[in-house]
Amino acid sequence: MNFVANIGLEVHVQLKTRTKIFCGCPTTFGAPPNTRVCPVCLGYPGAMPAMNSEAIRLTVFSGLMLGCKINPYSKMDRKNYYYPDMPKNYQISQYDQPLCLGGGIEIKLADGSKKMIGLTRIHIEEDVGKNMHFAASSGIDFNRAGTPLMEIVTEPDIASADEALAFLEALKEILAYGGVSDVNLEEGNLRCDVNSSVRPVGQDKLGTKTELKNMNTFKGVYRALSYEITRQISELEKGGRIRQETRRWDDLAGVTLAMRSKEEAHDYRYFPEPDLLPIVLTPAQIDDWARALPELPENRRARMMRDYGIPEYDANVLAVDQAVANYFEATAKLSKSAKSASNWIMTTVLAKLTEQHLAIGELKITPAQLASLVNLVEVKIINISTAKEVFEIMFAQGGEPEEIVKAKGLAQVSDTGAIEKFVDEAIAANAKTVADYKGGKEAALKALIGQVMKLSKGKANPGLVNDLLKRKLS
Amino acid sequence: MANLNQLTVAEAAEKLAKRACSSEDIVRAVLSSIEKTDKQVGAYLTVDAESALAQARAADTARTKGENKPLLGVPIGMKDLLNVKRQPCTCASKILNGYVAPYDATVVAKLRAAGAVLLGRLNMDEFAMGGSTENSAYQPTRNPWDLSRVPGGSSGGSAAAVAADEALATLGSDTGGSIRQPAGFCGCVGLKPTYGRVSRYGLTAFASSLDQIGPLTKTVRDSALLLGAISGRDEMDSTSLDVPVPDYVAQLGGDLKGLRLGLPREYFIEGLDAEVEQSVRVAVAKCRELGAEIVEISLPHSKYAVAVYYIIATAEASANLARFDGVRYGLRVDGEDPLDQYGKTRAAGFGQEVKRRIILGTYVLSSGYHDAYYLRAQKVRTLIRRDFEAAFKQCDAILTPVAPTAAYKFGEKLADPLKMYLGDIFTIPVNLAGICGVSVPCGFTSEKLPVGLQVIGPALGENVILKIGHAYEQATPWHKEKPEISG
């Protein structure tokens, strides 16, 4: 029997706000434990939440990017459960009236076709603290408590681990484009719960699902899902049944394991948060935010291919990061060859940034300077290896490439007289090679060119050297 | 010449402004009155005399430098659920034993800014749950008019302290009558402002959609004065109203001509003590004499108010009190694991009434019962609010008794929670509707127990009910009477 899988994701995204969702504490990552806290986020007696309106804007903005319907009226609710990392023992979240409904993300499948993954809803809520376990005791760091999160819930439209990965990557890219989150996985900016079930082909009813909680790497999601779907299918093929349960991904062992707790028995006793007013958004407000929407990654890729004539591969690499794409476009506009600009950025610039752990914003080279460098090669003032040298200087210190070329005397020698001198020297000094060439060994010419380049300290225009040598030896 | 502790806030402010006495004189008089009578009354849980005297001296110094804030140097007592920085805030519960507030409630900050001296913490029913202050985990508070009787509650300490002249004025909180009923039982003035008029930030929450902070005072003028000082929009409380604060004191004075006062026919019912009813009816007649037109009105859904209240208030309380788990502050009883620790801590830390309400609130929110109880109660709450909206089309304010009886004996209602809950039958609808009400002394029973008249106003109608209460008060002798214990 053949099976199909239905996977739904609940993705928790940390919103990029300066302060927490209900108080003025900063959201900075990595501070010493319990130094970014106040009576509000510690749940002290009498402390009350006050909504950070930026968290609402960022969530609605995300909803607009993802094609959601924005609820003009939504409200906050209390989700009641006891856990040490939760200061109030209830989480302020949204239950039946979330900020955004519907929407979706189109993902590209391996065969090149496209598939829409539908969204159920997006709501906002507060993050909890972090339990820490030591040899003889446990502690809780509440710095993270009250960090604004939005939870993006998908329909069970995802059919494989590959699709889940494609969805998460597309989502991450869009959120980064919108500037709504730093989407830094190492800092836990994006975590997800994964629901999956399998059913025989031809059966409409979804199978019993299991849930994998708090996955914080895409690779983990991919591996866990691959394992879990295979497990469910083989369980059913053996004649067994799937239990509705929460499972844990053991990354080292590469397996999912049933958790002992009876999570499904939770009754969260939701009720409207009396300390916060309902969220009312006017059409004018929503329109105002909508006007600031960025071009989405998919559209940008298509436009860059069209406008600059670069191949799809290049567009994919450049458009992953909005800042890189911006840098490319600014450079390409001033370059004699957009493809050369693309090559420079994809290989040299990005490699160097990665090597130095820098972001493109920290680059000392402006798009105009990089374009000048591209153009110096295009008009053959310098050759590519000289250009790399110039680039290194620009990367380290900044500066105009023309000036660096002039100051260091790096301009390519295209003066036929000067090159002729080197060619004559090379012919005189390498009689054996000359004889080989004349005897029909084409490869010998390469060696002679190398000698000329060496004599010119790399500055001779290789095309001219080639021409001259051929003429003299013919 | 009255002792300084017997002054009203307005009188004290005037004396201080004229330099007829110092703040330190007043605070010392209050401290010695506490010293003398509080062993019997038990209004205060803690008094920090040193800090109060230091604040008084600072106020006196400020005054010599030319400062003249409205409450500069006036001592005010705090119900034990208001957070005052560096003071304990136990909510009369064992579970907050040892907790010291790290911040000031907004009302406290406002009082400090107005120059007030913060003096002592007043007993209450644990977490404001109760109507007799018998639910305090620490001590009973006795009614200054009859020490064998309760002072009412939950702000029993706040009312008793004012009645016994152990304070010039105090702040309390009112979720279902917790300011007005003890004020009525102790013969003082108690104001429950409109929901949102006063910031709740720093008030340990019982039922967030009903709680409101308000003053307990010796006169209506003092309530007007304190309301002006503590009201206003606060960014820390999203439910606080962004409406200008009028000068409530300036609006006092004059008779009641042109005002229509409603008498709800459903509020003069079986179970209403005959002597209480008589006092209230005489008070109504007095208002008519002062120029008011009396009209009969109907509040048909009020009969559901107690039931609705005990669903909504307990539901909210079940969440509000979840934070008391021994992890971050207060009592901790260690357990095998976190859940065990919570269970043990809460079992040891909460009193019986608090546990009863947490269980009730958890139940009404539970899957399967949520719609039948919580949702239905919310719908009826809307009907109750609409009753008042309709009534205020026919009248400017509503007159009712504060409570069905005068102060009762200790233990009389403790065994029967339902009986105790029914004591709030006239005050609860006001909280559910989010409107305002003030309790004003309107006579005594044959046993010399105070009786309170409740004046209910529409949302933000504080100026109207204060004007009515003030006119009535000035035309009657009740507020001048003092219990024997006072001196």
mmCIF file of N, CA and C in Angstrom, chain B residues 27 31 47-58 84-87 112 117-120:
data_model
loop_
_atom_site.group_PDB
_atom_site.id
_atom_site.type_symbol
_atom_site.label_atom_id
_atom_site.label_comp_id
_atom_site.label_asym_id
_atom_site.label_seq_id
_atom_site.Cartn_x
_atom_site.Cartn_y
_atom_site.Cartn_z
ATOM 1 N N VAL B 27 1.506 62.858 62.164
ATOM 2 C CA VAL B 27 1.916 61.451 62.096
ATOM 3 C C VAL B 27 2.104 60.896 63.505
ATOM 4 N N LEU B 31 0.213 57.767 65.014
ATOM 5 C CA LEU B 31 0.959 56.627 65.545
ATOM 6 C C LEU B 31 0.545 56.341 66.993
ATOM 7 N N VAL B 47 3.073 48.586 60.672
ATOM 8 C CA VAL B 47 3.229 50.046 60.704
ATOM 9 C C VAL B 47 4.717 50.305 60.757
ATOM 10 N N ASP B 48 5.217 51.040 59.791
ATOM 11 C CA ASP B 48 6.625 51.402 59.814
ATOM 12 C C ASP B 48 6.725 52.836 60.321
ATOM 13 N N ALA B 49 6.737 52.977 61.670
ATOM 14 C CA ALA B 49 6.703 54.299 62.293
ATOM 15 C C ALA B 49 7.906 55.130 61.874
ATOM 16 N N GLU B 50 9.059 54.485 61.847
ATOM 17 C CA GLU B 50 10.273 55.226 61.514
ATOM 18 C C GLU B 50 10.199 55.849 60.123
ATOM 19 N N SER B 51 9.771 55.016 59.178
ATOM 20 C CA SER B 51 9.661 55.503 57.807
ATOM 21 C C SER B 51 8.607 56.599 57.710
ATOM 22 N N ALA B 52 7.468 56.421 58.415
ATOM 23 C CA ALA B 52 6.406 57.425 58.366
ATOM 24 C C ALA B 52 6.906 58.754 58.926
ATOM 25 N N LEU B 53 7.647 58.684 60.036
ATOM 26 C CA LEU B 53 8.172 59.921 60.643
ATOM 27 C C LEU B 53 9.208 60.574 59.734
ATOM 28 N N ALA B 54 10.020 59.750 59.091
ATOM 29 C CA ALA B 54 11.017 60.298 58.168
ATOM 30 C C ALA B 54 10.329 61.012 57.009
ATOM 31 N N GLN B 55 9.275 60.363 56.474
ATOM 32 C CA GLN B 55 8.534 60.998 55.379
ATOM 33 C C GLN B 55 7.897 62.306 55.860
ATOM 34 N N ALA B 56 7.369 62.287 57.090
ATOM 35 C CA ALA B 56 6.724 63.482 57.638
ATOM 36 C C ALA B 56 7.730 64.618 57.767
ATOM 37 N N ARG B 57 8.905 64.283 58.283
ATOM 38 C CA ARG B 57 9.921 65.324 58.441
ATOM 39 C C ARG B 57 10.362 65.875 57.090
ATOM 40 N N ALA B 58 10.458 64.968 56.113
ATOM 41 C CA ALA B 58 10.827 65.422 54.759
ATOM 42 C C ALA B 58 9.754 66.372 54.230
ATOM 43 N N VAL B 84 3.916 48.964 47.660
ATOM 44 C CA VAL B 84 4.677 50.162 48.035
ATOM 45 C C VAL B 84 6.134 49.714 48.123
ATOM 46 N N LYS B 85 6.975 50.355 47.348
ATOM 47 C CA LYS B 85 8.372 49.949 47.260
ATOM 48 C C LYS B 85 9.013 49.812 48.651
ATOM 49 N N ARG B 86 9.692 48.689 48.835
ATOM 50 C CA ARG B 86 10.407 48.353 50.067
ATOM 51 C C ARG B 86 9.488 48.061 51.255
ATOM 52 N N GLN B 87 8.173 47.943 51.011
ATOM 53 C CA GLN B 87 7.276 47.529 52.087
ATOM 54 C C GLN B 87 6.767 46.119 51.784
ATOM 55 N N ARG B 112 2.614 59.844 46.532
ATOM 56 C CA ARG B 112 3.952 60.371 46.875
ATOM 57 C C ARG B 112 4.167 61.718 46.180
ATOM 58 N N VAL B 117 2.224 61.068 53.099
ATOM 59 C CA VAL B 117 3.079 60.193 53.893
ATOM 60 C C VAL B 117 2.429 58.812 53.887
ATOM 61 N N LEU B 118 3.184 57.796 53.477
ATOM 62 C CA LEU B 118 2.606 56.456 53.392
ATOM 63 C C LEU B 118 2.799 55.750 54.720
ATOM 64 N N LEU B 119 1.657 55.403 55.306
ATOM 65 C CA LEU B 119 1.686 54.959 56.684
ATOM 66 C C LEU B 119 1.021 53.601 56.832
ATOM 67 N N GLY B 120 1.806 52.581 56.991
ATOM 68 C CA GLY B 120 1.255 51.312 57.422
ATOM 69 C C GLY B 120 0.403 50.582 56.403
#
